[in-house]
Amino acid sequence: MFWNREMETATGAELERIQLKRLKWTVKQASKIGFYQKQLAKAGIAPDDIASLDDIERLPFTKKQDLREGYPFGFLAVPKREVVRIHTTSGTTGKPTVVGYTRGDIERWAELIARDLTMIGLSEDDVFQNALGYGLFTGGLGFHYGAELIGMTVVPSATGNTRRQIEMIEDFGVTAINSTPSYAMHLAEVAEEMGAGLETLRVGTFGAEPWSGSMRKELESRLGITAYDSYGMSEMFGPGAGFECQERDGLHFWHDSYYVEIIDPATGERLGPGERGELVVTPLVKEAMPLLRYRTGDITMLYEDGCACGRGQKIARIMGRSDDMLVIRGINVFPSQIEHVLLAMPEVGEQFMVYIDRIHHLDEMTIDVEMNRDYFSGELKDLDRIQAKVTGALRETLGLRTRVNLVEPGTLPRFEGKARRVVDRRKEVW
Ligand code: DLL
């Protein structure tokens, strides 16, 4: 099933014509932003110089750090009164990245999600439980608008209150569940404890974090569903950029709306199908916040063109990151954020180690932190107080519950070269 057959199946010269037209518009739109005016001048290219798709290689890359430096509205190409909504990214030191949307952006984003969900056979006959966070995170509202556009019966359950979510699935006859894969695993466990059969459920769409093939098998058998991978990021509107079709072998990108490149993260050189590298995306339909050659930091590769479903070129499911960003229960965390929090607290030193485990299918982050002896009277209640303070400050900055262990000064490893402060003990997922 297609939502927009013409755009979804466009290939070859027809696709290139659409992409070029939209690329020219995007570069013009970007040139309204101070950052891009400077970058384009540095690269010696003006919007009118874009004559073919190959010219994209002359455009500068955009990095996450550039967006951070533009906080809060430095990357808006339209006056703020044309911005009808903002979302923010999780996981940046200090201030997050603010993503703005015009009314047209919200409509285009909803259409992309409608394409994704129609592609896997969902329709107005389905009841869609949207168990992703609503709010500044793009997941909840992003899917909500797309599912409503199709005309599905949307249950905006958001996250948490898991027993109640199971009851909703049963009471409302939910046919499709949308969440992070780790939350879906938790739902499965609680459903089993409650003896809930979840008979109506047949489809699960999971994303916002990496998940393995074995997790897919487990989710499918425990929830009685077919599970699909769903990929996106705040900077590209949010979810909906990449999605599996019924072949469930790689992610389709909507090539009329996103120009995809894979590069060698070290050299910036472009790579061909089958070569693993960093995904770089130029969104072609973003009005409020256009981006040029955005370096996603996600590692994947292009497939050869074509797919049995009739749509265009796919990329492999995400294989890892090119930077030190961690994705913990769907929330992006940079080790530098933890350092930032600890440095602001006199009770502890700046040495820390982070351990990440998957316990009962949920990511758990444990942080060992060295105490500052001057702030420790030797009494146990003092330790409890400091531990609660550190945990609270980390939760506030990361938006995440962590376990904090206070350890003696001088006991954590010191590094001569690049510090390795993170030990990820989750099984490799790709
Ligand atoms: O996670 C948007 C989203 C919401 C996607 C709901 C899917 C479902 P951010 O919070 O900006 O946006 O995080 C984006 O998360 O660069 C990847 O590293 C990671 N990520 C997202 N989806 C997947 C996936 C949303 N399916 C960052 N597989 C991305 C692996 C994923 N990693």
PDB file of N, CA and C in Angstrom, residues 126-166:
ATOM      1  N   ASP A 126      -7.093   0.580  11.810  1.00  0.00           N
ATOM      2  CA  ASP A 126      -6.214   0.208  12.925  1.00  0.00           C
ATOM      3  C   ASP A 126      -6.352   1.120  14.133  1.00  0.00           C
ATOM      4  N   VAL A 127      -6.070   0.524  15.295  1.00  0.00           N
ATOM      5  CA  VAL A 127      -6.008   1.296  16.547  1.00  0.00           C
ATOM      6  C   VAL A 127      -4.536   1.349  16.947  1.00  0.00           C
ATOM      7  N   PHE A 128      -4.010   2.569  17.047  1.00  0.00           N
ATOM      8  CA  PHE A 128      -2.562   2.791  17.151  1.00  0.00           C
ATOM      9  C   PHE A 128      -2.224   3.351  18.525  1.00  0.00           C
ATOM     10  N   GLN A 129      -1.557   2.534  19.341  1.00  0.00           N
ATOM     11  CA  GLN A 129      -1.174   3.027  20.674  1.00  0.00           C
ATOM     12  C   GLN A 129       0.219   3.644  20.579  1.00  0.00           C
ATOM     13  N   ASN A 130       0.288   4.934  20.848  1.00  0.00           N
ATOM     14  CA  ASN A 130       1.533   5.672  20.647  1.00  0.00           C
ATOM     15  C   ASN A 130       2.247   5.825  21.991  1.00  0.00           C
ATOM     16  N   ALA A 131       3.062   4.811  22.318  1.00  0.00           N
ATOM     17  CA  ALA A 131       3.708   4.768  23.637  1.00  0.00           C
ATOM     18  C   ALA A 131       5.114   5.372  23.588  1.00  0.00           C
ATOM     19  N   LEU A 132       5.217   6.553  22.969  1.00  0.00           N
ATOM     20  CA  LEU A 132       6.468   7.321  22.975  1.00  0.00           C
ATOM     21  C   LEU A 132       6.214   8.608  23.739  1.00  0.00           C
ATOM     22  N   GLY A 133       7.301   9.224  24.231  1.00  0.00           N
ATOM     23  CA  GLY A 133       7.144  10.447  25.013  1.00  0.00           C
ATOM     24  C   GLY A 133       6.520  11.584  24.203  1.00  0.00           C
ATOM     25  N   TYR A 134       5.485  12.204  24.750  1.00  0.00           N
ATOM     26  CA  TYR A 134       4.916  13.421  24.158  1.00  0.00           C
ATOM     27  C   TYR A 134       5.616  14.589  24.838  1.00  0.00           C
ATOM     28  N   GLY A 135       5.834  15.659  24.111  1.00  0.00           N
ATOM     29  CA  GLY A 135       6.487  16.804  24.722  1.00  0.00           C
ATOM     30  C   GLY A 135       7.585  17.280  23.809  1.00  0.00           C
ATOM     31  N   LEU A 136       8.698  17.713  24.405  1.00  0.00           N
ATOM     32  CA  LEU A 136       9.769  18.262  23.584  1.00  0.00           C
ATOM     33  C   LEU A 136      10.420  17.202  22.698  1.00  0.00           C
ATOM     34  N   PHE A 137      10.385  15.945  23.129  1.00  0.00           N
ATOM     35  CA  PHE A 137      10.867  14.823  22.307  1.00  0.00           C
ATOM     36  C   PHE A 137       9.965  14.705  21.076  1.00  0.00           C
ATOM     37  N   THR A 138      10.591  14.455  19.913  1.00  0.00           N
ATOM     38  CA  THR A 138       9.820  14.451  18.662  1.00  0.00           C
ATOM     39  C   THR A 138       8.964  13.195  18.471  1.00  0.00           C
ATOM     40  N   GLY A 139       9.267  12.142  19.247  1.00  0.00           N
ATOM     41  CA  GLY A 139       8.623  10.844  18.989  1.00  0.00           C
ATOM     42  C   GLY A 139       7.105  10.865  19.093  1.00  0.00           C
ATOM     43  N   GLY A 140       6.586  11.320  20.232  1.00  0.00           N
ATOM     44  CA  GLY A 140       5.149  11.242  20.484  1.00  0.00           C
ATOM     45  C   GLY A 140       4.326  12.043  19.491  1.00  0.00           C
ATOM     46  N   LEU A 141       4.542  13.344  19.453  1.00  0.00           N
ATOM     47  CA  LEU A 141       3.736  14.209  18.574  1.00  0.00           C
ATOM     48  C   LEU A 141       3.979  13.902  17.094  1.00  0.00           C
ATOM     49  N   GLY A 142       5.225  13.549  16.758  1.00  0.00           N
ATOM     50  CA  GLY A 142       5.524  13.235  15.353  1.00  0.00           C
ATOM     51  C   GLY A 142       4.625  12.118  14.848  1.00  0.00           C
ATOM     52  N   PHE A 143       4.617  11.000  15.536  1.00  0.00           N
ATOM     53  CA  PHE A 143       3.774   9.877  15.119  1.00  0.00           C
ATOM     54  C   PHE A 143       2.297  10.204  15.237  1.00  0.00           C
ATOM     55  N   HIS A 144       1.964  10.970  16.254  1.00  0.00           N
ATOM     56  CA  HIS A 144       0.551  11.278  16.495  1.00  0.00           C
ATOM     57  C   HIS A 144      -0.084  11.919  15.252  1.00  0.00           C
ATOM     58  N   TYR A 145       0.588  12.935  14.722  1.00  0.00           N
ATOM     59  CA  TYR A 145       0.010  13.656  13.578  1.00  0.00           C
ATOM     60  C   TYR A 145      -0.067  12.771  12.329  1.00  0.00           C
ATOM     61  N   GLY A 146       0.967  11.941  12.126  1.00  0.00           N
ATOM     62  CA  GLY A 146       0.967  11.073  10.940  1.00  0.00           C
ATOM     63  C   GLY A 146      -0.116  10.013  11.030  1.00  0.00           C
ATOM     64  N   ALA A 147      -0.282   9.437  12.226  1.00  0.00           N
ATOM     65  CA  ALA A 147      -1.282   8.378  12.408  1.00  0.00           C
ATOM     66  C   ALA A 147      -2.687   8.960  12.261  1.00  0.00           C
ATOM     67  N   GLU A 148      -2.872  10.158  12.766  1.00  0.00           N
ATOM     68  CA  GLU A 148      -4.188  10.810  12.638  1.00  0.00           C
ATOM     69  C   GLU A 148      -4.482  11.152  11.181  1.00  0.00           C
ATOM     70  N   LEU A 149      -3.434  11.551  10.448  1.00  0.00           N
ATOM     71  CA  LEU A 149      -3.623  11.895   9.031  1.00  0.00           C
ATOM     72  C   LEU A 149      -4.168  10.686   8.262  1.00  0.00           C
ATOM     73  N   ILE A 150      -3.659   9.516   8.594  1.00  0.00           N
ATOM     74  CA  ILE A 150      -4.164   8.295   7.951  1.00  0.00           C
ATOM     75  C   ILE A 150      -5.619   8.050   8.359  1.00  0.00           C
ATOM     76  N   GLY A 151      -5.941   8.490   9.558  1.00  0.00           N
ATOM     77  CA  GLY A 151      -7.299   8.259  10.053  1.00  0.00           C
ATOM     78  C   GLY A 151      -7.369   7.085  11.013  1.00  0.00           C
ATOM     79  N   MET A 152      -6.215   6.675  11.509  1.00  0.00           N
ATOM     80  CA  MET A 152      -6.215   5.594  12.495  1.00  0.00           C
ATOM     81  C   MET A 152      -6.833   6.101  13.788  1.00  0.00           C
ATOM     82  N   THR A 153      -7.280   5.186  14.631  1.00  0.00           N
ATOM     83  CA  THR A 153      -7.740   5.570  15.959  1.00  0.00           C
ATOM     84  C   THR A 153      -6.505   5.637  16.847  1.00  0.00           C
ATOM     85  N   VAL A 154      -6.117   6.843  17.220  1.00  0.00           N
ATOM     86  CA  VAL A 154      -4.859   6.996  17.959  1.00  0.00           C
ATOM     87  C   VAL A 154      -5.110   6.986  19.465  1.00  0.00           C
ATOM     88  N   VAL A 155      -4.341   6.164  20.173  1.00  0.00           N
ATOM     89  CA  VAL A 155      -4.378   6.160  21.637  1.00  0.00           C
ATOM     90  C   VAL A 155      -3.080   6.822  22.105  1.00  0.00           C
ATOM     91  N   PRO A 156      -3.147   8.081  22.523  1.00  0.00           N
ATOM     92  CA  PRO A 156      -1.896   8.794  22.884  1.00  0.00           C
ATOM     93  C   PRO A 156      -1.426   8.447  24.293  1.00  0.00           C
ATOM     94  N   SER A 157      -1.058   7.196  24.475  1.00  0.00           N
ATOM     95  CA  SER A 157      -0.771   6.708  25.832  1.00  0.00           C
ATOM     96  C   SER A 157       0.507   7.297  26.413  1.00  0.00           C
ATOM     97  N   ALA A 158       1.417   7.774  25.551  1.00  0.00           N
ATOM     98  CA  ALA A 158       2.751   8.209  25.980  1.00  0.00           C
ATOM     99  C   ALA A 158       3.448   7.082  26.752  1.00  0.00           C
ATOM    100  N   THR A 159       4.448   7.401  27.553  1.00  0.00           N
ATOM    101  CA  THR A 159       5.198   6.321  28.210  1.00  0.00           C
ATOM    102  C   THR A 159       4.757   6.173  29.666  1.00  0.00           C
ATOM    103  N   GLY A 160       5.196   5.097  30.284  1.00  0.00           N
ATOM    104  CA  GLY A 160       4.946   4.905  31.717  1.00  0.00           C
ATOM    105  C   GLY A 160       3.596   4.291  32.014  1.00  0.00           C
ATOM    106  N   ASN A 161       3.363   4.018  33.296  1.00  0.00           N
ATOM    107  CA  ASN A 161       2.118   3.401  33.750  1.00  0.00           C
ATOM    108  C   ASN A 161       1.828   2.132  32.933  1.00  0.00           C
ATOM    109  N   THR A 162       2.772   1.216  33.001  1.00  0.00           N
ATOM    110  CA  THR A 162       2.775   0.091  32.064  1.00  0.00           C
ATOM    111  C   THR A 162       1.550  -0.822  32.206  1.00  0.00           C
ATOM    112  N   ARG A 163       1.124  -1.074  33.433  1.00  0.00           N
ATOM    113  CA  ARG A 163      -0.045  -1.954  33.600  1.00  0.00           C
ATOM    114  C   ARG A 163      -1.271  -1.332  32.935  1.00  0.00           C
ATOM    115  N   ARG A 164      -1.393  -0.037  33.090  1.00  0.00           N
ATOM    116  CA  ARG A 164      -2.518   0.668  32.467  1.00  0.00           C
ATOM    117  C   ARG A 164      -2.422   0.581  30.928  1.00  0.00           C
ATOM    118  N   GLN A 165      -1.203   0.648  30.427  1.00  0.00           N
ATOM    119  CA  GLN A 165      -1.012   0.535  28.962  1.00  0.00           C
ATOM    120  C   GLN A 165      -1.492  -0.835  28.453  1.00  0.00           C
ATOM    121  N   ILE A 166      -1.204  -1.865  29.253  1.00  0.00           N
ATOM    122  CA  ILE A 166      -1.632  -3.226  28.856  1.00  0.00           C
ATOM    123  C   ILE A 166      -3.160  -3.291  28.850  1.00  0.00           C
TER     124      ILE A 166
END
